[in-house]
Amino acid sequence: LPCFDDADLRRGKPTVHAKFGVPLALLTGDALIVMAFDVLARAGAQDPARLPGLISCIARGVGAPYGIVAGQAWECEVSAPVDAYHQAKTGALFVAATTAGALAAGADPTPWRALGEGLGAAYQVADDLLDALGDCEESGKTSGRDHALQRPSAVTALGVQGAVALLESHLDRAAHSIPDCAGAKALRETVRVQATRLVPKQLARSAA
């Protein structure tokens, strides 16, 4: 939306506000959030006892004071700690994803929280690198918005090499946090493969 990124592209396609206008973009976001809880309600009918925990988990990941709403609110401040900003803006959603899977299966979500935190932090650092070093074709969105809008960024705070080191640290932490379970080895390998995909091509060529 213009009040935040004011970007014309996402995933290589026009953003909703660019194509249909700001009012419809705002309403679309509201509708999708409500739709998520509708999906939970319908699926939860199969096991109502698990539904309250799932609803609370998703709500915390989206809302305030720790969810993506809080993360976006940091962008309205003159300055913000990068770690807290990343943890709320993206980390909270990844934590919701990993712990919601456990809750839906009737398992303890606590062991899966670290995986979500590590993946969320890694994704946001990678996104900062892509915004700074990638182009529209590679990233599928308008690049350079962090610098233009003076938003918190791992690249701004740590430099490119520092951000890369932080990304590797987060990914390593995420991979090692995966609990012992069926498919744990394959899941760790998936984390590594996705890590390679997240790195901007310019950095991958330099490393090669």
PDB file of C-alpha atoms in Angstrom:
ATOM      1  CA  LEU A   1       0.000   0.000   0.000  1.00  0.00           C
ATOM      2  CA  PRO A   2       1.152   3.619  -0.572  1.00  0.00           C
ATOM      3  CA  CYS A   3       1.272   4.229   3.198  1.00  0.00           C
ATOM      4  CA  PHE A   4       3.910   1.487   3.550  1.00  0.00           C
ATOM      5  CA  ASP A   5       5.988   0.127   0.638  1.00  0.00           C
ATOM      6  CA  ASP A   6       4.156   2.000  -2.123  1.00  0.00           C
ATOM      7  CA  ALA A   7       5.471  -0.739  -4.435  1.00  0.00           C
ATOM      8  CA  ASP A   8       4.084  -1.414  -7.886  1.00  0.00           C
ATOM      9  CA  LEU A   9       5.199  -5.071  -8.084  1.00  0.00           C
ATOM     10  CA  ARG A  10       4.927  -8.191  -5.963  1.00  0.00           C
ATOM     11  CA  ARG A  11       5.988 -11.599  -7.262  1.00  0.00           C
ATOM     12  CA  GLY A  12       6.416 -10.084 -10.685  1.00  0.00           C
ATOM     13  CA  LYS A  13       2.802  -8.903 -10.884  1.00  0.00           C
ATOM     14  CA  PRO A  14       1.148  -5.524 -10.247  1.00  0.00           C
ATOM     15  CA  THR A  15       0.246  -4.978  -6.607  1.00  0.00           C
ATOM     16  CA  VAL A  16      -3.455  -4.885  -5.810  1.00  0.00           C
ATOM     17  CA  HIS A  17      -3.461  -1.154  -5.113  1.00  0.00           C
ATOM     18  CA  ALA A  18      -1.587  -0.456  -8.359  1.00  0.00           C
ATOM     19  CA  LYS A  19      -4.071  -2.449 -10.419  1.00  0.00           C
ATOM     20  CA  PHE A  20      -7.364  -1.919  -8.592  1.00  0.00           C
ATOM     21  CA  GLY A  21      -6.822   1.117  -6.339  1.00  0.00           C
ATOM     22  CA  VAL A  22      -6.128   1.651  -2.648  1.00  0.00           C
ATOM     23  CA  PRO A  23      -9.702   1.113  -1.304  1.00  0.00           C
ATOM     24  CA  LEU A  24     -10.025  -2.340  -2.871  1.00  0.00           C
ATOM     25  CA  ALA A  25      -6.492  -3.269  -1.794  1.00  0.00           C
ATOM     26  CA  LEU A  26      -7.283  -2.396   1.822  1.00  0.00           C
ATOM     27  CA  LEU A  27     -10.558  -4.303   1.743  1.00  0.00           C
ATOM     28  CA  THR A  28      -8.875  -7.306   0.119  1.00  0.00           C
ATOM     29  CA  GLY A  29      -6.360  -7.513   2.952  1.00  0.00           C
ATOM     30  CA  ASP A  30      -9.135  -7.320   5.538  1.00  0.00           C
ATOM     31  CA  ALA A  31     -11.141  -9.986   3.720  1.00  0.00           C
ATOM     32  CA  LEU A  32      -8.190 -12.384   3.502  1.00  0.00           C
ATOM     33  CA  ILE A  33      -7.478 -12.107   7.228  1.00  0.00           C
ATOM     34  CA  VAL A  34     -11.123 -12.903   8.023  1.00  0.00           C
ATOM     35  CA  MET A  35     -11.073 -15.735   5.488  1.00  0.00           C
ATOM     36  CA  ALA A  36      -8.125 -17.336   7.302  1.00  0.00           C
ATOM     37  CA  PHE A  37     -10.151 -17.587  10.506  1.00  0.00           C
ATOM     38  CA  ASP A  38     -13.147 -18.901   8.545  1.00  0.00           C
ATOM     39  CA  VAL A  39     -10.945 -21.690   7.162  1.00  0.00           C
ATOM     40  CA  LEU A  40      -9.803 -22.517  10.698  1.00  0.00           C
ATOM     41  CA  ALA A  41     -13.374 -22.566  11.972  1.00  0.00           C
ATOM     42  CA  ARG A  42     -14.535 -24.935   9.233  1.00  0.00           C
ATOM     43  CA  ALA A  43     -11.586 -27.302   9.606  1.00  0.00           C
ATOM     44  CA  GLY A  44     -11.742 -27.115  13.391  1.00  0.00           C
ATOM     45  CA  ALA A  45     -15.199 -28.662  13.416  1.00  0.00           C
ATOM     46  CA  GLN A  46     -13.458 -32.024  13.010  1.00  0.00           C
ATOM     47  CA  ASP A  47     -11.673 -31.591  16.352  1.00  0.00           C
ATOM     48  CA  PRO A  48     -13.134 -28.617  18.285  1.00  0.00           C
ATOM     49  CA  ALA A  49     -10.785 -29.086  21.249  1.00  0.00           C
ATOM     50  CA  ARG A  50      -7.794 -28.038  19.107  1.00  0.00           C
ATOM     51  CA  LEU A  51      -9.481 -24.965  17.648  1.00  0.00           C
ATOM     52  CA  PRO A  52      -8.956 -22.403  20.478  1.00  0.00           C
ATOM     53  CA  GLY A  53      -5.202 -22.947  20.498  1.00  0.00           C
ATOM     54  CA  LEU A  54      -4.988 -22.657  16.724  1.00  0.00           C
ATOM     55  CA  ILE A  55      -7.025 -19.461  16.596  1.00  0.00           C
ATOM     56  CA  SER A  56      -4.919 -17.877  19.337  1.00  0.00           C
ATOM     57  CA  CYS A  57      -1.699 -18.962  17.610  1.00  0.00           C
ATOM     58  CA  ILE A  58      -2.648 -17.392  14.276  1.00  0.00           C
ATOM     59  CA  ALA A  59      -4.023 -14.251  15.928  1.00  0.00           C
ATOM     60  CA  ARG A  60      -0.752 -13.685  17.812  1.00  0.00           C
ATOM     61  CA  GLY A  61       1.227 -14.135  14.605  1.00  0.00           C
ATOM     62  CA  VAL A  62      -0.831 -11.509  12.789  1.00  0.00           C
ATOM     63  CA  GLY A  63      -1.821  -8.984  15.440  1.00  0.00           C
ATOM     64  CA  ALA A  64      -0.206  -6.937  18.205  1.00  0.00           C
ATOM     65  CA  PRO A  65       1.897  -6.710  20.286  1.00  0.00           C
ATOM     66  CA  TYR A  66       4.160  -9.337  18.705  1.00  0.00           C
ATOM     67  CA  GLY A  67       2.722 -10.138  15.268  1.00  0.00           C
ATOM     68  CA  ILE A  68       3.177  -8.657  11.827  1.00  0.00           C
ATOM     69  CA  VAL A  69       0.955  -5.702  12.726  1.00  0.00           C
ATOM     70  CA  ALA A  70       3.489  -4.776  15.406  1.00  0.00           C
ATOM     71  CA  GLY A  71       6.285  -5.245  12.868  1.00  0.00           C
ATOM     72  CA  GLN A  72       4.657  -2.879  10.406  1.00  0.00           C
ATOM     73  CA  ALA A  73       4.119  -0.409  13.251  1.00  0.00           C
ATOM     74  CA  TRP A  74       7.894  -0.299  13.796  1.00  0.00           C
ATOM     75  CA  GLU A  75       8.142   1.185  10.293  1.00  0.00           C
ATOM     76  CA  CYS A  76       6.204   4.203  11.540  1.00  0.00           C
ATOM     77  CA  GLU A  77       8.873   4.977  14.122  1.00  0.00           C
ATOM     78  CA  VAL A  78      11.865   7.253  13.530  1.00  0.00           C
ATOM     79  CA  SER A  79      14.171   4.358  14.398  1.00  0.00           C
ATOM     80  CA  ALA A  80      13.713   0.721  15.332  1.00  0.00           C
ATOM     81  CA  PRO A  81      15.921  -2.144  16.557  1.00  0.00           C
ATOM     82  CA  VAL A  82      16.409  -4.440  13.573  1.00  0.00           C
ATOM     83  CA  ASP A  83      16.088  -7.649  15.596  1.00  0.00           C
ATOM     84  CA  ALA A  84      12.767  -6.664  17.194  1.00  0.00           C
ATOM     85  CA  TYR A  85      11.478  -5.367  13.863  1.00  0.00           C
ATOM     86  CA  HIS A  86      12.358  -8.596  12.041  1.00  0.00           C
ATOM     87  CA  GLN A  87      11.020 -10.779  14.846  1.00  0.00           C
ATOM     88  CA  ALA A  88       7.628  -9.105  14.722  1.00  0.00           C
ATOM     89  CA  LYS A  89       7.290  -8.366  11.018  1.00  0.00           C
ATOM     90  CA  THR A  90       8.219 -11.795   9.667  1.00  0.00           C
ATOM     91  CA  GLY A  91       9.368 -14.017  12.509  1.00  0.00           C
ATOM     92  CA  ALA A  92       5.946 -14.061  14.158  1.00  0.00           C
ATOM     93  CA  LEU A  93       4.313 -15.444  11.011  1.00  0.00           C
ATOM     94  CA  PHE A  94       6.881 -18.239  10.673  1.00  0.00           C
ATOM     95  CA  VAL A  95       6.473 -19.123  14.349  1.00  0.00           C
ATOM     96  CA  ALA A  96       2.712 -19.250  13.808  1.00  0.00           C
ATOM     97  CA  ALA A  97       3.222 -21.579  10.841  1.00  0.00           C
ATOM     98  CA  THR A  98       5.511 -24.061  12.607  1.00  0.00           C
ATOM     99  CA  THR A  99       3.614 -24.117  15.901  1.00  0.00           C
ATOM    100  CA  ALA A 100       0.185 -24.211  14.251  1.00  0.00           C
ATOM    101  CA  GLY A 101       1.226 -27.387  12.466  1.00  0.00           C
ATOM    102  CA  ALA A 102       2.013 -29.000  15.790  1.00  0.00           C
ATOM    103  CA  LEU A 103      -1.207 -27.739  17.369  1.00  0.00           C
ATOM    104  CA  ALA A 104      -3.283 -29.028  14.461  1.00  0.00           C
ATOM    105  CA  ALA A 105      -1.704 -32.455  14.959  1.00  0.00           C
ATOM    106  CA  GLY A 106      -2.437 -32.395  18.682  1.00  0.00           C
ATOM    107  CA  ALA A 107       1.256 -32.138  19.585  1.00  0.00           C
ATOM    108  CA  ASP A 108       3.218 -29.803  21.853  1.00  0.00           C
ATOM    109  CA  PRO A 109       4.068 -26.686  19.788  1.00  0.00           C
ATOM    110  CA  THR A 110       6.949 -25.551  22.028  1.00  0.00           C
ATOM    111  CA  PRO A 111       9.741 -27.559  20.329  1.00  0.00           C
ATOM    112  CA  TRP A 112       8.782 -26.075  16.952  1.00  0.00           C
ATOM    113  CA  ARG A 113       8.965 -22.445  17.998  1.00  0.00           C
ATOM    114  CA  ALA A 114      12.741 -22.139  17.482  1.00  0.00           C
ATOM    115  CA  LEU A 115      12.408 -23.383  13.898  1.00  0.00           C
ATOM    116  CA  GLY A 116       9.884 -20.661  13.112  1.00  0.00           C
ATOM    117  CA  GLU A 117      12.030 -18.005  14.779  1.00  0.00           C
ATOM    118  CA  GLY A 118      15.136 -19.052  12.861  1.00  0.00           C
ATOM    119  CA  LEU A 119      13.383 -19.297   9.503  1.00  0.00           C
ATOM    120  CA  GLY A 120      11.555 -16.006   9.980  1.00  0.00           C
ATOM    121  CA  ALA A 121      14.724 -14.148  10.907  1.00  0.00           C
ATOM    122  CA  ALA A 122      16.610 -15.707   7.990  1.00  0.00           C
ATOM    123  CA  TYR A 123      13.871 -14.850   5.524  1.00  0.00           C
ATOM    124  CA  GLN A 124      13.799 -11.203   6.571  1.00  0.00           C
ATOM    125  CA  VAL A 125      17.598 -10.817   6.377  1.00  0.00           C
ATOM    126  CA  ALA A 126      17.528 -12.462   2.941  1.00  0.00           C
ATOM    127  CA  ASP A 127      14.767 -10.068   1.914  1.00  0.00           C
ATOM    128  CA  ASP A 128      16.889  -7.132   3.093  1.00  0.00           C
ATOM    129  CA  LEU A 129      19.773  -8.409   0.967  1.00  0.00           C
ATOM    130  CA  LEU A 130      17.516  -8.928  -2.030  1.00  0.00           C
ATOM    131  CA  ASP A 131      16.103  -5.434  -1.660  1.00  0.00           C
ATOM    132  CA  ALA A 132      19.606  -3.964  -1.569  1.00  0.00           C
ATOM    133  CA  LEU A 133      21.324  -6.120  -4.197  1.00  0.00           C
ATOM    134  CA  GLY A 134      18.635  -7.717  -6.345  1.00  0.00           C
ATOM    135  CA  ASP A 135      16.690  -6.342  -9.267  1.00  0.00           C
ATOM    136  CA  CYS A 136      12.985  -6.369 -10.063  1.00  0.00           C
ATOM    137  CA  GLU A 137      13.310  -9.413 -12.319  1.00  0.00           C
ATOM    138  CA  GLU A 138      15.032 -11.459  -9.633  1.00  0.00           C
ATOM    139  CA  SER A 139      12.968 -10.377  -6.647  1.00  0.00           C
ATOM    140  CA  GLY A 140       9.618  -9.979  -8.388  1.00  0.00           C
ATOM    141  CA  LYS A 141       9.067  -6.675  -6.603  1.00  0.00           C
ATOM    142  CA  THR A 142      10.276  -3.096  -6.565  1.00  0.00           C
ATOM    143  CA  SER A 143      13.848  -3.027  -5.211  1.00  0.00           C
ATOM    144  CA  GLY A 144      15.540  -0.397  -3.065  1.00  0.00           C
ATOM    145  CA  ARG A 145      12.480   0.384  -0.961  1.00  0.00           C
ATOM    146  CA  ASP A 146      14.275  -0.064   2.391  1.00  0.00           C
ATOM    147  CA  HIS A 147      16.795   2.640   1.535  1.00  0.00           C
ATOM    148  CA  ALA A 148      14.223   4.926  -0.074  1.00  0.00           C
ATOM    149  CA  LEU A 149      11.883   4.705   2.921  1.00  0.00           C
ATOM    150  CA  GLN A 150      14.703   4.596   5.509  1.00  0.00           C
ATOM    151  CA  ARG A 151      13.365   1.390   7.016  1.00  0.00           C
ATOM    152  CA  PRO A 152      15.307  -0.835   9.419  1.00  0.00           C
ATOM    153  CA  SER A 153      17.506  -3.212   7.425  1.00  0.00           C
ATOM    154  CA  ALA A 154      20.176  -5.759   8.263  1.00  0.00           C
ATOM    155  CA  VAL A 155      22.204  -4.488   5.302  1.00  0.00           C
ATOM    156  CA  THR A 156      22.088  -0.909   6.568  1.00  0.00           C
ATOM    157  CA  ALA A 157      22.948  -1.953  10.115  1.00  0.00           C
ATOM    158  CA  LEU A 158      25.619  -4.571   9.385  1.00  0.00           C
ATOM    159  CA  GLY A 159      26.739  -4.121   5.796  1.00  0.00           C
ATOM    160  CA  VAL A 160      26.441  -6.808   3.123  1.00  0.00           C
ATOM    161  CA  GLN A 161      28.968  -9.237   4.616  1.00  0.00           C
ATOM    162  CA  GLY A 162      27.559  -8.790   8.093  1.00  0.00           C
ATOM    163  CA  ALA A 163      24.053  -9.451   6.811  1.00  0.00           C
ATOM    164  CA  VAL A 164      25.239 -12.577   4.983  1.00  0.00           C
ATOM    165  CA  ALA A 165      26.891 -13.863   8.167  1.00  0.00           C
ATOM    166  CA  LEU A 166      23.688 -13.188  10.097  1.00  0.00           C
ATOM    167  CA  LEU A 167      21.639 -15.016   7.454  1.00  0.00           C
ATOM    168  CA  GLU A 168      23.897 -18.076   7.697  1.00  0.00           C
ATOM    169  CA  SER A 169      23.686 -17.992  11.482  1.00  0.00           C
ATOM    170  CA  HIS A 170      19.876 -17.887  11.461  1.00  0.00           C
ATOM    171  CA  LEU A 171      19.673 -20.745   8.951  1.00  0.00           C
ATOM    172  CA  ASP A 172      22.088 -22.868  10.926  1.00  0.00           C
ATOM    173  CA  ARG A 173      20.084 -22.240  14.075  1.00  0.00           C
ATOM    174  CA  ALA A 174      16.853 -23.141  12.291  1.00  0.00           C
ATOM    175  CA  ALA A 175      18.227 -26.397  10.887  1.00  0.00           C
ATOM    176  CA  HIS A 176      19.638 -27.523  14.224  1.00  0.00           C
ATOM    177  CA  SER A 177      16.432 -26.663  16.082  1.00  0.00           C
ATOM    178  CA  ILE A 178      14.288 -29.200  14.216  1.00  0.00           C
ATOM    179  CA  PRO A 179      13.058 -31.730  16.785  1.00  0.00           C
ATOM    180  CA  ASP A 180      13.713 -35.437  16.341  1.00  0.00           C
ATOM    181  CA  CYS A 181      10.787 -36.705  14.339  1.00  0.00           C
ATOM    182  CA  ALA A 182       9.925 -38.652  11.219  1.00  0.00           C
ATOM    183  CA  GLY A 183      11.313 -36.726   8.267  1.00  0.00           C
ATOM    184  CA  ALA A 184      13.637 -34.522  10.342  1.00  0.00           C
ATOM    185  CA  LYS A 185      16.601 -35.186   8.042  1.00  0.00           C
ATOM    186  CA  ALA A 186      14.604 -34.295   4.931  1.00  0.00           C
ATOM    187  CA  LEU A 187      13.283 -31.153   6.634  1.00  0.00           C
ATOM    188  CA  ARG A 188      16.827 -30.031   7.487  1.00  0.00           C
ATOM    189  CA  GLU A 189      17.834 -30.549   3.869  1.00  0.00           C
ATOM    190  CA  THR A 190      14.825 -28.509   2.724  1.00  0.00           C
ATOM    191  CA  VAL A 191      15.958 -25.646   4.946  1.00  0.00           C
ATOM    192  CA  ARG A 192      19.404 -25.744   3.309  1.00  0.00           C
ATOM    193  CA  VAL A 193      17.990 -25.861  -0.223  1.00  0.00           C
ATOM    194  CA  GLN A 194      15.654 -22.959   0.426  1.00  0.00           C
ATOM    195  CA  ALA A 195      18.562 -21.008   1.910  1.00  0.00           C
ATOM    196  CA  THR A 196      20.377 -21.224  -1.417  1.00  0.00           C
ATOM    197  CA  ARG A 197      17.297 -19.979  -3.226  1.00  0.00           C
ATOM    198  CA  LEU A 198      16.983 -16.969  -0.923  1.00  0.00           C
ATOM    199  CA  VAL A 199      20.487 -15.643  -1.586  1.00  0.00           C
ATOM    200  CA  PRO A 200      20.567 -12.878  -4.239  1.00  0.00           C
ATOM    201  CA  LYS A 201      22.199 -14.051  -7.484  1.00  0.00           C
ATOM    202  CA  GLN A 202      24.860 -11.341  -7.221  1.00  0.00           C
ATOM    203  CA  LEU A 203      26.067 -12.846  -3.925  1.00  0.00           C
ATOM    204  CA  ALA A 204      25.848 -16.403  -5.235  1.00  0.00           C
ATOM    205  CA  ARG A 205      28.053 -15.480  -8.211  1.00  0.00           C
ATOM    206  CA  SER A 206      30.580 -13.795  -5.905  1.00  0.00           C
ATOM    207  CA  ALA A 207      30.714 -16.873  -3.669  1.00  0.00           C
ATOM    208  CA  ALA A 208      31.218 -19.125  -6.696  1.00  0.00           C
TER     209      ALA A 208
END
